[in-house]
mmCIF file of N, CA and C in Angstrom:
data_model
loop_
_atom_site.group_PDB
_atom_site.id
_atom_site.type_symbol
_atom_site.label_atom_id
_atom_site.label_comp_id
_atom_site.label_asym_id
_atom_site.label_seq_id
_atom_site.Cartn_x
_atom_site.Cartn_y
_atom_site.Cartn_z
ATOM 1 N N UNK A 239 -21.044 26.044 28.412
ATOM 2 C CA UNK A 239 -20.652 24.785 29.028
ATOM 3 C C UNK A 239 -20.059 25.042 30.411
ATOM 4 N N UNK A 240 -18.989 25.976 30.864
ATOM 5 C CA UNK A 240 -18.828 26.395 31.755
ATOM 6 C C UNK A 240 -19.420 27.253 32.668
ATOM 7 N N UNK A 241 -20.663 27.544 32.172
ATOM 8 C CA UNK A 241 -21.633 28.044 33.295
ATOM 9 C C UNK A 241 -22.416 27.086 33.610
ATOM 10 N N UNK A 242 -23.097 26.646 32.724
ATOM 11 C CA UNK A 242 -23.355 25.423 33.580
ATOM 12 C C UNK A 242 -23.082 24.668 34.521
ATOM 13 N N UNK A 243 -21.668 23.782 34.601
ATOM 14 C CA UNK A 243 -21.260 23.516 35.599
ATOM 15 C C UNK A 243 -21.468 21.893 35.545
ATOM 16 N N UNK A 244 -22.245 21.593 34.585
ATOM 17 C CA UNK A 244 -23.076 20.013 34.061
ATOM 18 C C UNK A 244 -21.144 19.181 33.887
ATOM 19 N N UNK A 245 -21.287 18.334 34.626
ATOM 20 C CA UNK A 245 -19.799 17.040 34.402
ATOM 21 C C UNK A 245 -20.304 16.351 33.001
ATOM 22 N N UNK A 246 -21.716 16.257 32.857
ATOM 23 C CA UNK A 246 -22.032 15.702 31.185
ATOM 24 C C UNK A 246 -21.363 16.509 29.962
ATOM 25 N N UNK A 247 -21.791 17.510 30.202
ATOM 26 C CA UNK A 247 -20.907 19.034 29.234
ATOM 27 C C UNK A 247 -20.200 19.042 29.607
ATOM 28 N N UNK A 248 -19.066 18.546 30.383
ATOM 29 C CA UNK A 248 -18.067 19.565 30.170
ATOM 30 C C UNK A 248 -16.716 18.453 30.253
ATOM 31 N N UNK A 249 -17.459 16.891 30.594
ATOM 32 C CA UNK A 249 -16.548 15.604 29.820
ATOM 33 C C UNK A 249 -16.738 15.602 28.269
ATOM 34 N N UNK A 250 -17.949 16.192 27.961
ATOM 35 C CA UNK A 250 -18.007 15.743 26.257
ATOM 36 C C UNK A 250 -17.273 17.016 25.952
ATOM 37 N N UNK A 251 -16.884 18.064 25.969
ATOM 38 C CA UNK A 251 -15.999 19.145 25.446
ATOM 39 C C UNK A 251 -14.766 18.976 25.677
ATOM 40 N N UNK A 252 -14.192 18.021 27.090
ATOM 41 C CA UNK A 252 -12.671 17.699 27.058
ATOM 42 C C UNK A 252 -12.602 16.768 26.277
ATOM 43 N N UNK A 253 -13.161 15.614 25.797
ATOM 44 C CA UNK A 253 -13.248 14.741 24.813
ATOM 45 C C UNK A 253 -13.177 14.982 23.689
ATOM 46 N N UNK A 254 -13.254 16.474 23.479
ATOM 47 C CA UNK A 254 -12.952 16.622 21.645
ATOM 48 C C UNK A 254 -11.329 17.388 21.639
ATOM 49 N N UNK A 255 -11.144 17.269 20.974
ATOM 50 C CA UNK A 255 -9.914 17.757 19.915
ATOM 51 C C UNK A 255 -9.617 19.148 21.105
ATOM 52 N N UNK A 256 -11.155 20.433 20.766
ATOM 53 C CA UNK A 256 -10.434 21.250 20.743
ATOM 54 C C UNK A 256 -10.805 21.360 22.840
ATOM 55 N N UNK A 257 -10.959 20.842 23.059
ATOM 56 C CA UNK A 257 -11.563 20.654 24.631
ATOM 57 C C UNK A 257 -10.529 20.172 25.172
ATOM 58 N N UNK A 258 -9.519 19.220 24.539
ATOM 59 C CA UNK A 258 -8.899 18.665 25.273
ATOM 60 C C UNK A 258 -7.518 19.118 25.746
ATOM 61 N N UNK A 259 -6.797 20.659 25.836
ATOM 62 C CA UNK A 259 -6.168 21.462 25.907
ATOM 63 C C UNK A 259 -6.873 22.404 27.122
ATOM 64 N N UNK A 260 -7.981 22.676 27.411
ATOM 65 C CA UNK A 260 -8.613 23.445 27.540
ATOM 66 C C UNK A 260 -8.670 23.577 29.223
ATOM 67 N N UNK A 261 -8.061 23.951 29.612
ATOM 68 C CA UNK A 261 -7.265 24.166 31.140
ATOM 69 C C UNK A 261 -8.500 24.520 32.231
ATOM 70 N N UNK A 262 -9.582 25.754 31.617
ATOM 71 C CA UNK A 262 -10.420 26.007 32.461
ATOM 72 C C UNK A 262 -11.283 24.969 32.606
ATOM 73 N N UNK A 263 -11.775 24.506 31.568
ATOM 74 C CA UNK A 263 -12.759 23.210 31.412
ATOM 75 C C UNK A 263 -12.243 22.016 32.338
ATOM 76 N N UNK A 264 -11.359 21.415 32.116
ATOM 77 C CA UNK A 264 -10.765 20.754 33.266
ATOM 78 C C UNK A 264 -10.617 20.745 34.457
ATOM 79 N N UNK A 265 -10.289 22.166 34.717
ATOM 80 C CA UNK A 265 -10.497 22.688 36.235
ATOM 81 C C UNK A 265 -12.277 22.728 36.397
ATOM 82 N N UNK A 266 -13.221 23.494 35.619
ATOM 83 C CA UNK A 266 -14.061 23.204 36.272
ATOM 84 C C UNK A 266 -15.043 21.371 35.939
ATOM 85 N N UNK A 267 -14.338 20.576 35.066
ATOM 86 C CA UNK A 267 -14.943 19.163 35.650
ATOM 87 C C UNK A 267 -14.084 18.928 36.480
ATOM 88 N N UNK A 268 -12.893 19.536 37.239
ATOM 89 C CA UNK A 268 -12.705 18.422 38.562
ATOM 90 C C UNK A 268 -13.289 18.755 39.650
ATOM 91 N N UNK A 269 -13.767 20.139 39.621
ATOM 92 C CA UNK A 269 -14.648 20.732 40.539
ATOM 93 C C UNK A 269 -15.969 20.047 40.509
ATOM 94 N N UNK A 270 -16.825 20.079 39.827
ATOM 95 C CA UNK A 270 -17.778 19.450 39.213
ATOM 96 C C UNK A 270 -18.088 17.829 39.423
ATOM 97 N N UNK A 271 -17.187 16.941 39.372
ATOM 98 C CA UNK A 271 -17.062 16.042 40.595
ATOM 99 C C UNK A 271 -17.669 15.924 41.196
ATOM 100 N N UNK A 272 -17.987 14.850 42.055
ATOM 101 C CA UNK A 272 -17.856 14.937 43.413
ATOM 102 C C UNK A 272 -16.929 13.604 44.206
ATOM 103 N N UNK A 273 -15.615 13.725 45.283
ATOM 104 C CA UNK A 273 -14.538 13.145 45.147
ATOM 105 C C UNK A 273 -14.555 11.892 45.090
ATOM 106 N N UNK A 274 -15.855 11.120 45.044
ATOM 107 C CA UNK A 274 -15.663 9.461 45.109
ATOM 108 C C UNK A 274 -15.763 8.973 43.412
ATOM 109 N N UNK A 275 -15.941 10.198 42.582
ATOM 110 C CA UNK A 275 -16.692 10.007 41.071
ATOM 111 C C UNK A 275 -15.112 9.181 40.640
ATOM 112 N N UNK A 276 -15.598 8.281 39.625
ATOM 113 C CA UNK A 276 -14.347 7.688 39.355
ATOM 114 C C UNK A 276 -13.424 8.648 38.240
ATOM 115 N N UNK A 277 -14.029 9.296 37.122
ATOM 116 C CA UNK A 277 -13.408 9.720 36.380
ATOM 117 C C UNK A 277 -12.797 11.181 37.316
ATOM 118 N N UNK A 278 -12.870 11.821 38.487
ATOM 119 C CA UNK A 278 -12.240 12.904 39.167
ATOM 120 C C UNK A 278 -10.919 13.130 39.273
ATOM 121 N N UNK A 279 -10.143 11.668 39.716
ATOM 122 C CA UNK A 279 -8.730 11.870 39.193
ATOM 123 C C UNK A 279 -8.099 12.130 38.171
ATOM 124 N N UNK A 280 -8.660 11.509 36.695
ATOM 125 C CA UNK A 280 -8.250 11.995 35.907
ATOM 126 C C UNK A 280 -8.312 13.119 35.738
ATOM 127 N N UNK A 281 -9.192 13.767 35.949
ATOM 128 C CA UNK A 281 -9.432 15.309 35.696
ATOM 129 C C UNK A 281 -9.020 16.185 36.345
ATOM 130 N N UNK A 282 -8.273 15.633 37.521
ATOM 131 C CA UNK A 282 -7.504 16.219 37.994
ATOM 132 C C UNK A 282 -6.001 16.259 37.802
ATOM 133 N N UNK A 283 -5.374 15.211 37.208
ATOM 134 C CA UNK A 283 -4.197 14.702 36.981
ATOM 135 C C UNK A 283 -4.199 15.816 35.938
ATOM 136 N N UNK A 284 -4.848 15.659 34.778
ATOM 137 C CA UNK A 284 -4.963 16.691 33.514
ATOM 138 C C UNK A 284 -5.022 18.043 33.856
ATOM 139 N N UNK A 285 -5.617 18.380 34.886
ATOM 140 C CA UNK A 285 -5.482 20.085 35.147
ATOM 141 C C UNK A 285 -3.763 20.343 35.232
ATOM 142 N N UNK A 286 -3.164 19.525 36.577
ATOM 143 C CA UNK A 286 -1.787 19.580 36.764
ATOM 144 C C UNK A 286 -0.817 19.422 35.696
ATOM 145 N N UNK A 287 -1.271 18.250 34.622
ATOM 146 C CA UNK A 287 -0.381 18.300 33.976
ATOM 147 C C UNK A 287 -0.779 19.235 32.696
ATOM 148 N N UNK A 288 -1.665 19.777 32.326
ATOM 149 C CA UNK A 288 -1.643 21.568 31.476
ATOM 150 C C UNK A 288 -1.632 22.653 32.253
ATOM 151 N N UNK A 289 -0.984 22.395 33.504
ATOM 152 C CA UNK A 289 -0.643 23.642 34.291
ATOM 153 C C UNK A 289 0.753 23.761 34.134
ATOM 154 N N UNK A 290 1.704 22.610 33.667
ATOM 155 C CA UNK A 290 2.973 22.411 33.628
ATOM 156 C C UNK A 290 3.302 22.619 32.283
ATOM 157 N N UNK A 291 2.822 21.981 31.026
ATOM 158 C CA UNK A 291 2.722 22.204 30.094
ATOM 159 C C UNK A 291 2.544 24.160 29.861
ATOM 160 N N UNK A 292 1.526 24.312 30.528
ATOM 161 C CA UNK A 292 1.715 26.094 30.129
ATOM 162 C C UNK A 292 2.203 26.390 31.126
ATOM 163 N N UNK A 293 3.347 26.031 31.894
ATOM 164 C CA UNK A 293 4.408 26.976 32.897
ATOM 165 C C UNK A 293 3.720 27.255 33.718
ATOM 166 N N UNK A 294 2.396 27.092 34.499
ATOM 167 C CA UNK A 294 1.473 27.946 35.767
ATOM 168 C C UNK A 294 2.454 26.763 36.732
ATOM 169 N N UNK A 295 2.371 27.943 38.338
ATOM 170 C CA UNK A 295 3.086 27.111 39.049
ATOM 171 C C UNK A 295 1.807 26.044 40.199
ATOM 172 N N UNK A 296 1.940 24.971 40.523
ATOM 173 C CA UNK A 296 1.457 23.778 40.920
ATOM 174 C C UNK A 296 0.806 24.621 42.020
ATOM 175 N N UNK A 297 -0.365 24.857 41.431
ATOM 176 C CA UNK A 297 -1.685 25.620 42.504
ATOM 177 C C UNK A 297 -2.599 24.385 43.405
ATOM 178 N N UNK A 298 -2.925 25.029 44.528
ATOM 179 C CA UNK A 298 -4.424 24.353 45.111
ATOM 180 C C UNK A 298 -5.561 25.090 44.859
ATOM 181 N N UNK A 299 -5.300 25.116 43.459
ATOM 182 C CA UNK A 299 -6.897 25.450 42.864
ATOM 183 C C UNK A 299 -8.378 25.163 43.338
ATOM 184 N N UNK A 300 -7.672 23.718 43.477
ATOM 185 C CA UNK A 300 -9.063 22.915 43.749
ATOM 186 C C UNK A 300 -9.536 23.229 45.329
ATOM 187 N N UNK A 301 -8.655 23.363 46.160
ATOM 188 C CA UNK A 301 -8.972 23.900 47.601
ATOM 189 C C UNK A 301 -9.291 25.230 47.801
ATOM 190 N N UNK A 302 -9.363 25.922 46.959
ATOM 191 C CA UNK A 302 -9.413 27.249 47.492
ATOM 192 C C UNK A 302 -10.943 26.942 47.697
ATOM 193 N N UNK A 303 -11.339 28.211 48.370
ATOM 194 C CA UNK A 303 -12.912 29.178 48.289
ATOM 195 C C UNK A 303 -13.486 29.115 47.377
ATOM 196 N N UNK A 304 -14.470 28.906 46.503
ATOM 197 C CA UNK A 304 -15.104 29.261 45.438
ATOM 198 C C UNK A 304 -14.792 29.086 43.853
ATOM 199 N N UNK A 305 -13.819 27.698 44.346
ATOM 200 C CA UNK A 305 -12.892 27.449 42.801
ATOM 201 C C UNK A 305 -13.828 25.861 43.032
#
């Protein structure tokens, strides 16, 4: 699912149970996006807030190079 890169796969895997914890998956559907998509904020809001939840400190993930 995460090689792919598909926003179809990889909203239906945050949508389950065990997807919806799932920090990388999140990061890569907000990447996966593209910034006018409506569901992008959420998926971005959710990266930040299981970055806080597991203690990572408040990254620009999403800006870097190749993220």
């Amino acid at each position: 699912v995460l090689a792919a890169g598909d926003p179809a796969l990889l909203a239906a895997w945050t949508a389950t149970p065990a997807g919806a914890d799932d920090l990388t998956a999140w990061q890569a559907l907000a990447r996966a996006l593209p910034p006018g998509a409506p569901r992008r904020p959420l998926a971005v809001a959710r990266v930040y807030q299981l970055a806080g939840e597991y203690g990572l400190p408040r990254a620009t993930w999403l800006q870097r190079p190749g993220n």
